[in-house]
Coordinates of C-alpha atoms and ligand atoms in Angstrom, one line a residue:
Chain A
M10 CA 0.0 0.0 0.0
K11 CA 1.1 3.5 -0.7
R12 CA 2.3 5.1 2.5
T13 CA 0.7 8.5 3.2
Q14 CA 0.4 10.6 6.3
G15 CA -3.3 9.9 6.5
N16 CA -4.2 12.6 9.0
F17 CA -3.3 16.1 7.9
D18 CA -4.6 18.1 10.8
H19 CA -1.1 19.3 11.6
I20 CA -0.7 20.9 8.1
N21 CA -2.0 24.4 8.1
G22 CA -4.1 24.8 5.0
W23 CA -3.9 21.2 3.8
G24 CA -5.8 20.8 0.5
I25 CA -7.1 24.3 0.4
D26 CA -6.0 24.7 -3.3
A27 CA -6.8 21.2 -4.3
D28 CA -9.8 22.1 -6.4
P29 CA -8.5 22.5 -10.0
L30 CA -11.3 25.0 -10.7
D31 CA -10.2 27.3 -7.9
V32 CA -6.5 27.9 -8.3
P33 CA -4.8 30.8 -10.2
A34 CA -4.2 28.7 -13.4
Y35 CA -3.9 25.0 -13.0
P36 CA -3.4 23.7 -15.6
M37 CA -5.2 26.1 -17.9
K38 CA -4.1 29.5 -18.9
K39 CA -6.5 32.2 -20.1
R40 CA -6.9 31.9 -23.8
T41 CA -7.6 34.9 -25.9
E42 CA -8.8 35.4 -29.5
N43 CA -5.3 36.8 -30.2
D44 CA -3.5 33.5 -29.7
N45 CA -1.4 32.4 -32.6
K46 CA -1.9 35.6 -34.5
G47 CA 1.7 36.9 -34.2
M48 CA 2.7 40.3 -32.9
I49 CA -0.6 42.0 -33.3
W50 CA -1.2 43.4 -29.9
E51 CA -1.4 47.1 -29.2
R52 CA 2.2 47.7 -28.3
P53 CA 3.2 49.8 -25.4
S54 CA 4.9 53.1 -26.3
Q55 CA 8.5 52.6 -27.4
Q56 CA 11.3 53.6 -25.0
P57 CA 13.9 55.6 -27.0
A58 CA 17.2 53.8 -27.5
T59 CA 19.7 56.3 -26.1
V60 CA 22.4 53.6 -25.9
E61 CA 23.3 50.6 -28.1
V62 CA 20.9 47.8 -27.3
L63 CA 21.6 44.4 -28.9
H64 CA 18.6 42.5 -29.9
S65 CA 17.9 38.8 -30.7
N66 CA 17.5 38.1 -34.4
E67 CA 14.5 36.0 -33.5
R68 CA 12.4 39.2 -33.2
P69 CA 12.0 42.1 -35.7
N70 CA 12.5 45.0 -33.3
L71 CA 13.4 46.1 -29.9
T72 CA 10.9 45.4 -27.1
A73 CA 9.0 48.5 -25.9
V74 CA 11.2 48.7 -22.8
F75 CA 14.7 47.5 -22.0
G76 CA 17.6 48.1 -19.7
T77 CA 20.2 50.8 -20.6
P78 CA 23.0 50.2 -18.1
N79 CA 26.3 48.7 -19.3
P80 CA 25.9 48.9 -23.0
P81 CA 28.4 46.8 -25.0
S82 CA 31.8 48.4 -25.1
G83 CA 35.4 47.5 -26.0
L84 CA 36.5 44.1 -27.1
S85 CA 33.9 42.3 -25.1
G86 CA 31.3 44.6 -26.7
A87 CA 32.5 43.7 -30.2
I88 CA 32.3 40.0 -29.4
R89 CA 28.8 40.4 -28.0
R90 CA 27.7 42.3 -31.2
Y91 CA 29.1 39.5 -33.3
A92 CA 27.3 36.9 -31.1
F93 CA 24.0 38.5 -31.9
K94 CA 24.4 37.5 -35.6
Y95 CA 23.5 34.0 -34.4
S96 CA 20.0 33.0 -33.2
E97 CA 19.4 31.9 -29.6
S98 CA 19.2 28.3 -30.9
H99 CA 22.8 28.5 -32.0
V100 CA 25.5 27.4 -29.5
A101 CA 27.9 30.0 -31.0
H102 CA 25.6 32.8 -29.7
W103 CA 26.0 31.7 -26.1
L104 CA 29.7 30.6 -26.2
L105 CA 30.7 34.0 -27.7
L106 CA 28.7 35.8 -25.0
L107 CA 30.4 33.7 -22.3
A108 CA 33.8 34.4 -23.8
A109 CA 33.0 38.1 -23.9
D110 CA 32.1 37.9 -20.1
R111 CA 35.6 36.6 -19.3
I112 CA 37.2 39.4 -21.3
N113 CA 34.9 41.9 -19.8
M114 CA 36.2 40.9 -16.3
F115 CA 39.7 42.1 -17.3
E116 CA 38.3 45.2 -18.9
G117 CA 36.7 45.9 -15.5
V118 CA 40.0 45.7 -13.7
A119 CA 41.7 47.9 -16.3
D120 CA 38.8 50.4 -16.0
D121 CA 39.2 50.5 -12.2
F122 CA 42.9 51.3 -12.5
R123 CA 42.2 53.9 -15.1
K124 CA 39.9 55.6 -12.6
G125 CA 42.6 55.4 -9.9
H126 CA 40.7 52.6 -8.0
V127 CA 42.7 49.6 -6.9
P128 CA 40.2 46.8 -6.6
N129 CA 40.2 45.2 -3.1
V130 CA 40.0 41.6 -4.3
F131 CA 40.0 40.2 -0.8
A132 CA 36.9 42.2 0.1
E133 CA 35.2 41.6 -3.2
L134 CA 35.5 37.8 -2.6
G135 CA 33.9 38.2 0.8
G136 CA 37.2 37.4 2.5
K137 CA 36.0 38.9 5.8
S138 CA 33.1 36.5 6.1
E139 CA 35.3 33.6 5.1
L140 CA 37.7 34.5 8.0
K141 CA 34.8 34.8 10.4
H142 CA 32.8 31.7 9.5
N143 CA 35.3 29.3 7.9
P144 CA 38.8 30.0 9.5
A145 CA 39.8 26.4 9.0
G146 CA 39.1 26.8 5.3
V147 CA 41.1 30.0 5.1
A148 CA 44.1 28.3 6.8
R149 CA 43.8 25.4 4.4
K150 CA 43.7 27.6 1.4
A151 CA 46.7 29.7 2.7
A152 CA 48.7 26.5 3.3
V153 CA 47.9 25.2 -0.3
G154 CA 48.8 28.6 -1.7
L155 CA 52.1 28.7 0.2
A156 CA 52.9 25.2 -0.9
L157 CA 52.2 26.1 -4.5
V158 CA 54.5 29.1 -4.3
L159 CA 57.3 27.0 -2.8
V160 CA 57.0 24.3 -5.4
V161 CA 56.9 26.9 -8.3
T162 CA 60.0 28.7 -6.9
A163 CA 61.8 25.4 -6.4
L164 CA 61.0 24.5 -10.0
I165 CA 62.2 27.8 -11.4
R166 CA 65.5 27.6 -9.4
K167 CA 66.0 24.0 -10.7
N168 CA 65.5 25.0 -14.3
N169 CA 67.9 28.0 -14.0
Chain B
M20 CA 23.6 56.1 -4.6
I21 CA 24.9 52.9 -3.0
A22 CA 24.6 49.8 -5.2
M23 CA 26.0 46.3 -5.6
N24 CA 28.4 46.0 -8.5
Y25 CA 29.4 42.8 -10.2
R26 CA 33.1 42.6 -11.1
G27 CA 33.5 39.1 -12.4
P28 CA 33.0 35.5 -11.1
Y29 CA 32.9 35.5 -7.3
R30 CA 33.7 39.2 -7.1
V31 CA 31.2 41.8 -6.1
R32 CA 31.5 45.1 -4.3
V33 CA 29.4 48.0 -3.2
D34 CA 29.7 51.3 -5.1
R35 CA 28.8 54.6 -3.5
D36 CA 28.7 56.7 -6.6
K37 CA 26.4 54.7 -8.9
P38 CA 24.2 57.2 -10.9
M39 CA 20.6 57.4 -9.8
P40 CA 18.2 55.6 -12.1
R41 CA 16.0 57.9 -14.2
I42 CA 12.5 57.6 -15.8
E43 CA 13.3 56.4 -19.3
H44 CA 9.7 55.5 -20.4
P45 CA 6.4 57.0 -19.4
G46 CA 5.4 53.8 -17.8
D47 CA 8.4 53.7 -15.4
A48 CA 8.6 54.4 -11.7
I49 CA 11.6 54.9 -9.5
V50 CA 11.4 52.9 -6.3
R51 CA 13.5 53.5 -3.2
V52 CA 14.4 50.0 -2.0
T53 CA 13.7 49.1 1.6
R54 CA 14.6 45.4 1.4
S55 CA 16.2 43.2 -1.2
C56 CA 17.2 39.6 -1.2
I57 CA 20.0 37.5 -2.6
C58 CA 18.5 34.6 -4.5
G59 CA 19.9 31.2 -5.5
S60 CA 19.6 32.3 -9.1
D61 CA 21.9 35.3 -8.3
L62 CA 24.5 32.8 -7.4
H63 CA 24.5 31.4 -11.0
L64 CA 25.4 34.9 -12.1
Y65 CA 27.8 35.4 -9.2
H66 CA 29.6 32.1 -10.3
G67 CA 29.9 33.4 -13.9
L68 CA 27.7 30.7 -15.4
V69 CA 25.1 32.9 -17.1
P70 CA 26.0 34.3 -20.6
D71 CA 26.1 38.1 -21.0
T72 CA 26.5 38.9 -17.4
R73 CA 28.3 42.3 -17.8
V74 CA 30.7 43.8 -15.4
G75 CA 29.1 46.7 -13.6
T76 CA 25.7 45.2 -13.4
T77 CA 23.7 45.6 -10.2
F78 CA 21.9 42.3 -9.3
G79 CA 18.7 41.9 -7.3
H80 CA 15.4 40.7 -8.7
E81 CA 13.8 40.4 -5.3
F82 CA 13.0 43.7 -3.7
I83 CA 10.3 45.9 -2.2
G84 CA 10.3 49.6 -1.6
V85 CA 8.6 53.0 -1.7
V86 CA 7.6 54.7 -4.9
E87 CA 9.7 57.9 -5.3
E88 CA 8.7 59.1 -8.8
V89 CA 6.3 58.0 -11.5
G90 CA 6.3 58.5 -15.3
A91 CA 3.4 60.2 -17.2
E92 CA 1.5 57.0 -17.9
V93 CA 1.6 55.6 -14.4
T94 CA -1.8 55.6 -12.7
N95 CA -2.0 52.4 -10.7
I96 CA 0.6 53.4 -8.0
K97 CA 1.5 56.8 -6.6
V98 CA 4.5 58.4 -4.9
G99 CA 4.7 57.2 -1.3
D100 CA 3.2 53.7 -1.9
N101 CA 5.0 50.8 -0.4
V102 CA 5.1 48.2 -3.2
I103 CA 6.0 44.6 -3.9
V104 CA 7.8 44.4 -7.2
P105 CA 7.5 41.0 -9.0
F106 CA 10.9 39.8 -10.4
N107 CA 9.5 39.7 -13.9
V108 CA 9.3 42.9 -16.0
A109 CA 6.0 42.4 -17.9
C110 CA 4.0 44.7 -20.2
G111 CA 0.5 43.4 -19.5
K112 CA -0.5 43.8 -23.2
C113 CA 1.3 41.2 -25.3
V114 CA -0.3 37.9 -26.1
F115 CA 1.7 36.1 -23.4
C116 CA 0.9 38.6 -20.6
E117 CA -2.7 38.3 -21.8
Q118 CA -2.6 34.6 -20.9
G119 CA -1.2 35.2 -17.5
L120 CA 2.3 34.2 -18.6
F121 CA 3.9 37.3 -17.1
G122 CA 7.2 35.5 -16.9
N123 CA 7.2 35.2 -20.7
C124 CA 6.4 38.8 -21.7
H125 CA 7.4 39.6 -25.2
E126 CA 7.9 43.4 -24.7
S127 CA 10.5 43.5 -21.9
N128 CA 13.6 41.7 -23.2
P129 CA 15.1 42.6 -26.6
Q130 CA 18.1 40.3 -26.0
A131 CA 16.3 37.0 -26.0
T132 CA 12.9 35.7 -26.8
A133 CA 12.7 32.6 -24.5
V134 CA 12.6 34.5 -21.2
G135 CA 11.0 37.8 -20.4
G136 CA 12.7 40.7 -18.6
I137 CA 14.1 40.1 -15.1
F138 CA 15.4 42.8 -12.8
G139 CA 19.1 42.7 -12.1
Y140 CA 19.9 39.7 -14.2
S141 CA 22.2 39.0 -17.1
H142 CA 21.6 41.0 -20.3
T143 CA 20.0 37.8 -21.6
A144 CA 17.0 38.9 -19.4
G145 CA 16.7 42.5 -20.6
G146 CA 19.7 44.3 -19.1
F147 CA 17.8 45.9 -16.3
D148 CA 19.6 47.0 -13.1
G149 CA 18.3 45.3 -10.0
G150 CA 17.3 46.1 -6.4
Q151 CA 20.5 45.5 -4.5
A152 CA 20.8 49.2 -4.5
E153 CA 19.1 52.2 -2.9
Y154 CA 16.9 53.0 -6.0
V155 CA 15.7 51.0 -9.0
R156 CA 14.0 51.9 -12.2
V157 CA 10.8 49.8 -12.4
P158 CA 9.3 49.7 -16.0
Y159 CA 5.6 49.0 -16.6
A160 CA 4.8 50.3 -13.2
N161 CA 1.1 50.0 -13.9
V162 CA 1.4 46.2 -14.3
G163 CA 3.8 44.6 -11.9
P164 CA 4.0 46.4 -8.6
M165 CA 1.4 45.7 -6.0
V166 CA 0.7 47.9 -2.9
I167 CA 1.7 46.0 0.2
P168 CA -1.4 45.5 2.4
D169 CA -1.2 47.5 5.6
D170 CA -1.3 44.4 7.8
M171 CA 1.5 42.6 6.0
D172 CA 5.0 42.3 7.5
H173 CA 7.5 43.7 5.0
D174 CA 9.8 40.7 5.5
D175 CA 6.9 38.5 4.3
A176 CA 6.3 40.9 1.4
V177 CA 9.9 40.8 0.0
L178 CA 9.7 37.0 -0.3
L179 CA 6.5 37.3 -2.4
T180 CA 8.6 38.8 -5.2
D181 CA 10.0 35.4 -6.2
V182 CA 10.6 32.7 -3.6
V183 CA 7.0 32.1 -2.5
P184 CA 5.4 32.3 -6.0
T185 CA 8.1 30.2 -7.6
G186 CA 7.7 27.5 -5.0
Y187 CA 4.0 27.7 -5.3
Q188 CA 4.0 27.6 -9.1
A189 CA 6.2 24.6 -9.0
A190 CA 3.5 22.8 -7.0
E191 CA 0.7 24.2 -9.1
M192 CA 2.4 23.1 -12.4
A193 CA 2.8 19.6 -10.9
A194 CA -1.0 19.1 -11.0
I195 CA -0.9 17.5 -7.5
K196 CA -4.0 15.4 -6.7
P197 CA -5.1 14.8 -3.1
G198 CA -3.0 12.0 -1.6
D199 CA -0.1 12.3 -4.1
T200 CA 3.5 11.6 -3.1
V201 CA 5.5 14.7 -4.0
V202 CA 9.3 14.6 -4.1
V203 CA 11.1 18.0 -4.1
F204 CA 14.7 18.1 -5.2
G205 CA 16.5 20.9 -3.4
A206 CA 16.0 22.4 0.0
G207 CA 16.9 26.0 -0.9
P208 CA 14.3 28.7 -0.3
V209 CA 12.3 27.7 -3.4
G210 CA 12.4 24.0 -2.6
I211 CA 11.2 24.8 0.9
M212 CA 8.3 26.8 -0.5
A213 CA 7.5 24.1 -3.1
A214 CA 7.3 21.5 -0.3
K215 CA 5.1 23.8 1.8
S216 CA 2.8 24.6 -1.1
A217 CA 2.5 20.9 -2.1
W218 CA 0.4 20.4 1.0
L219 CA -2.0 23.2 0.0
F220 CA -2.7 21.2 -3.2
G221 CA -3.5 18.2 -1.1
A222 CA -0.3 16.1 -1.2
G223 CA -0.4 13.0 0.9
R224 CA 3.3 12.8 1.4
V225 CA 6.1 15.3 0.8
I226 CA 9.7 14.3 0.6
V227 CA 12.6 16.7 0.2
I228 CA 16.1 15.6 -1.1
D229 CA 19.2 17.7 -0.6
H230 CA 22.8 17.2 0.6
I231 CA 23.2 19.9 3.2
E232 CA 22.3 18.9 6.7
Y233 CA 21.2 22.2 8.1
R234 CA 18.9 22.8 5.1
L235 CA 17.3 19.4 5.6
E236 CA 16.8 20.1 9.3
F237 CA 15.2 23.4 8.4
V238 CA 12.8 22.1 5.7
K239 CA 11.7 19.2 7.8
R240 CA 10.6 21.6 10.5
Y241 CA 9.3 24.4 8.3
A242 CA 7.4 22.3 5.7
Q243 CA 6.5 19.4 8.0
C244 CA 7.9 17.0 5.4
E245 CA 10.3 14.1 5.3
A246 CA 13.8 15.1 4.3
Y247 CA 16.7 13.0 3.2
N248 CA 20.4 13.6 2.5
F249 CA 21.3 11.9 -0.9
R250 CA 24.9 11.6 0.3
S251 CA 23.6 9.0 2.9
L252 CA 21.4 7.2 0.4
E253 CA 23.0 4.7 -1.8
D254 CA 20.9 6.0 -4.8
P255 CA 18.2 8.6 -4.4
V256 CA 16.2 7.2 -7.4
L257 CA 16.2 3.7 -6.0
F258 CA 15.3 5.0 -2.5
I259 CA 12.2 6.8 -3.9
K260 CA 11.2 3.7 -5.8
K261 CA 11.5 1.6 -2.7
T262 CA 9.6 4.0 -0.5
T263 CA 6.7 4.4 -3.0
D264 CA 6.0 0.6 -3.2
W265 CA 8.2 0.3 -6.3
I266 CA 6.0 2.6 -8.3
G267 CA 7.8 6.0 -8.2
A268 CA 6.6 9.4 -7.0
D269 CA 3.4 10.8 -8.4
V270 CA 5.2 14.2 -8.8
C271 CA 8.8 15.3 -8.8
I272 CA 9.8 18.9 -8.5
D273 CA 13.2 20.2 -9.6
A274 CA 14.0 23.2 -7.4
V275 CA 17.8 22.9 -8.0
G276 CA 18.7 23.9 -11.5
C277 CA 22.1 24.2 -13.1
E278 CA 24.4 23.9 -10.1
A279 CA 23.3 20.6 -8.8
A280 CA 25.7 18.3 -6.9
G281 CA 25.5 14.6 -6.7
S282 CA 26.8 13.3 -10.0
A283 CA 30.4 13.4 -11.1
V284 CA 29.7 13.2 -14.8
Q285 CA 27.1 16.0 -14.6
T286 CA 29.4 18.2 -12.3
I287 CA 32.4 17.8 -14.6
T288 CA 30.7 18.4 -17.9
G289 CA 28.2 20.9 -16.6
R290 CA 30.0 23.0 -14.0
K291 CA 33.7 22.6 -14.6
L292 CA 34.0 22.2 -18.4
M293 CA 30.7 24.0 -19.2
L294 CA 30.0 21.5 -22.0
Q295 CA 26.4 21.6 -21.1
A296 CA 24.2 24.4 -19.6
G297 CA 25.0 23.4 -16.0
S298 CA 24.7 20.0 -14.3
A299 CA 21.3 18.5 -14.7
T300 CA 21.5 16.0 -11.8
A301 CA 18.3 17.0 -10.1
L302 CA 16.3 16.9 -13.3
H303 CA 17.9 13.5 -14.1
W304 CA 16.8 12.1 -10.7
A305 CA 13.3 13.7 -11.1
I306 CA 12.7 12.1 -14.4
N307 CA 13.9 8.7 -13.2
A308 CA 12.2 8.8 -9.8
V309 CA 8.7 9.8 -11.0
K310 CA 6.2 7.1 -11.8
K311 CA 5.1 6.3 -15.3
G312 CA 2.6 8.9 -16.4
G313 CA 3.7 11.2 -13.6
V314 CA 4.5 14.9 -13.7
V315 CA 7.9 16.5 -13.4
S316 CA 7.8 20.2 -12.6
I317 CA 10.9 22.3 -13.2
V318 CA 11.6 25.7 -11.6
G319 CA 15.3 25.3 -11.2
V320 CA 17.2 27.6 -13.5
Y321 CA 19.0 26.2 -16.5
G322 CA 21.1 27.9 -19.1
P323 CA 19.8 28.4 -22.7
T324 CA 22.1 25.8 -24.3
A325 CA 21.8 22.0 -24.2
N326 CA 21.8 19.6 -21.3
L327 CA 22.4 15.9 -20.9
I328 CA 18.9 14.8 -19.8
P329 CA 17.3 11.4 -20.2
I330 CA 14.6 12.4 -22.7
G331 CA 14.2 8.8 -23.8
N332 CA 12.8 8.0 -20.3
V333 CA 10.4 10.9 -20.6
V334 CA 9.0 9.4 -23.7
N335 CA 9.0 5.8 -22.5
K336 CA 7.5 6.6 -19.2
G337 CA 4.9 9.1 -20.6
I338 CA 6.0 11.8 -18.3
T339 CA 4.4 15.3 -18.4
L340 CA 7.1 17.9 -18.1
R341 CA 6.0 21.4 -17.0
A342 CA 8.4 24.3 -16.4
N343 CA 8.5 28.0 -16.3
Q344 CA 9.7 31.1 -14.6
A345 CA 7.0 32.0 -12.1
S346 CA 4.4 34.5 -13.2
V347 CA 4.4 36.4 -10.0
K348 CA 1.7 38.9 -10.8
R349 CA -0.8 36.2 -11.6
L350 CA -0.2 34.4 -8.2
L351 CA 0.1 37.4 -5.9
P352 CA -3.5 37.8 -4.9
R353 CA -3.8 34.2 -3.9
L354 CA -0.5 34.2 -2.1
V355 CA -1.3 37.3 -0.1
E356 CA -4.4 35.5 1.1
H357 CA -2.3 32.5 2.2
V358 CA 0.2 34.7 4.0
R359 CA -2.7 36.6 5.7
A360 CA -4.2 33.3 6.9
G361 CA -0.9 32.1 8.2
R362 CA -0.8 29.1 5.9
I363 CA 2.6 30.3 4.7
V364 CA 4.9 32.4 6.9
P365 CA 7.6 33.4 4.4
R366 CA 9.7 35.6 6.8
E367 CA 10.7 32.5 8.9
I368 CA 13.2 31.5 6.2
I369 CA 15.2 34.7 6.5
T370 CA 18.4 33.8 8.4
H371 CA 20.6 36.8 7.6
R372 CA 19.9 40.5 7.6
V373 CA 22.9 42.3 6.2
P374 CA 23.6 46.0 5.6
L375 CA 23.8 46.6 1.8
E376 CA 27.3 47.9 2.2
E377 CA 28.4 44.4 3.2
V378 CA 27.0 42.8 0.1
A379 CA 30.3 41.0 -0.9
D380 CA 30.2 39.1 2.5
A381 CA 26.5 38.3 2.1
Y382 CA 27.1 36.8 -1.3
H383 CA 30.0 34.7 0.0
I384 CA 28.1 33.4 3.0
F385 CA 25.2 32.4 0.9
S386 CA 27.3 30.9 -1.9
A387 CA 29.6 29.0 0.4
K388 CA 26.6 28.0 2.6
L389 CA 28.4 29.3 5.7
D390 CA 26.7 30.1 9.1
N391 CA 23.6 27.9 8.3
C392 CA 22.4 30.5 5.8
I393 CA 19.0 29.8 4.2
K394 CA 18.0 33.3 2.9
P395 CA 19.9 36.6 3.3
I396 CA 18.2 40.0 2.9
L397 CA 20.0 43.2 2.3
I398 CA 19.0 46.5 4.0
P399 CA 20.1 49.8 2.4
P400 CA 21.3 52.5 4.7
S401 CA 18.2 54.7 4.1
A402 CA 15.9 51.9 5.3
R403 CA 17.8 51.2 8.5
K404 CA 16.8 54.2 10.6
Ligands
LIG515 ZN1 15.0 34.9 -7.0
LIG516 ZN1 3.9 41.3 -22.1

């Protein structure tokens, strides 16, 4: 026999949404006469594009609204622009974007230095909380790091 | 203003000189944030797994706040209102919004067509800045935001932006029938809410599978369910078969997504080498542990590319797969009722309350699962007085 709990008195609200006709959708969605007719709805007014906004080639236009922070720039931006030549079903689209992300990270560091800001990598990695909540882990990582440095210096000395 | 700033994988900081957001469309509002959360799906961004996550982005799709300014077309909310802002940016007019599919809006994300706009996510979700900041631009302010009822605790309200509706929709999509055995993979905030919601749909047995002890302890207490550590089970799929009279679960819910642990092959190909869009271990288990003709409901986040999943078993077992981003706006009225009646008490999952200035530490604690963290919320300085 299938094992169930049987008595549900201890579960506050048990079964309250069990009626399929009285839940927000389950499993039906509201159908409208506009289904399957394409992009025919009365579109919201269009946000002006004040910065470069990339758009999927699986749609004909920009959406009515979009985010404007961090428009594509630099080398990562050029790669992103190129990625958008491929549709969302193409793996190149996503791999190019991921590659651009990695490059963007270095651009971010360069940008910081250019603005006279030296990134505090320890703080950015949440080092303070690691010290507080996982001191053993910090010690372990420090030991591994030190061992690596020793091995590398030993190897360099040997090769010279 | 003060805002979180993404610098690259595992690196975030707080900036003090981020420009204030502006009204860019007559339907926009500017909201002063009073609380925001870090979400498990922010961690996918934080770990550098989501394509087009640009350096300089402010994350945060779970936030509430006070309306500071409204555009010319905004009539449904006014300056001074305290509002819940759903994580989806949705126009309310397109054919998908018309059907209640607010998570699939076609007028909020030019960069991709599969997913609608999401606050503070990768540019793949529209490129909007998020709420881990003092102020946010909220487009389509007539559609998404809902005024927080006077009698509602704001800690409850902030969890209605994503965690509660996503967990609830996971249960709703699973078409649970009274007495069903429901297995939830993942004891993170969404898994916890999915387990809790399964009872509301009349589940007869709710089982949660995870690998972190403190989360299992938490969900067992919070959702009054059974909870098992897959590390101490020889095989989670076999375990579920055994415990369901060798039939399988009626319903399996994947509340884990692309960073699942538990399978070396999936971890190496999905998380280390990135040859697939994340490790699909939880989904694999869900498909194999559900009964023939059962339902697998997916709310875990996966990338847009391919995954190694046993689609043959989906066919052979006649499984119904349902999946989506939660359509928060559609669910809010019902969920407000449930919170009011005390059937769900969302705020009890909040374990960490961190000043926004310490966002880097909050991300690290949540990501590394330190200090028994279940759900951290961030409080901007202006909301602390
Ligand atoms: Zn979230
Ligand atoms: Zn829409």
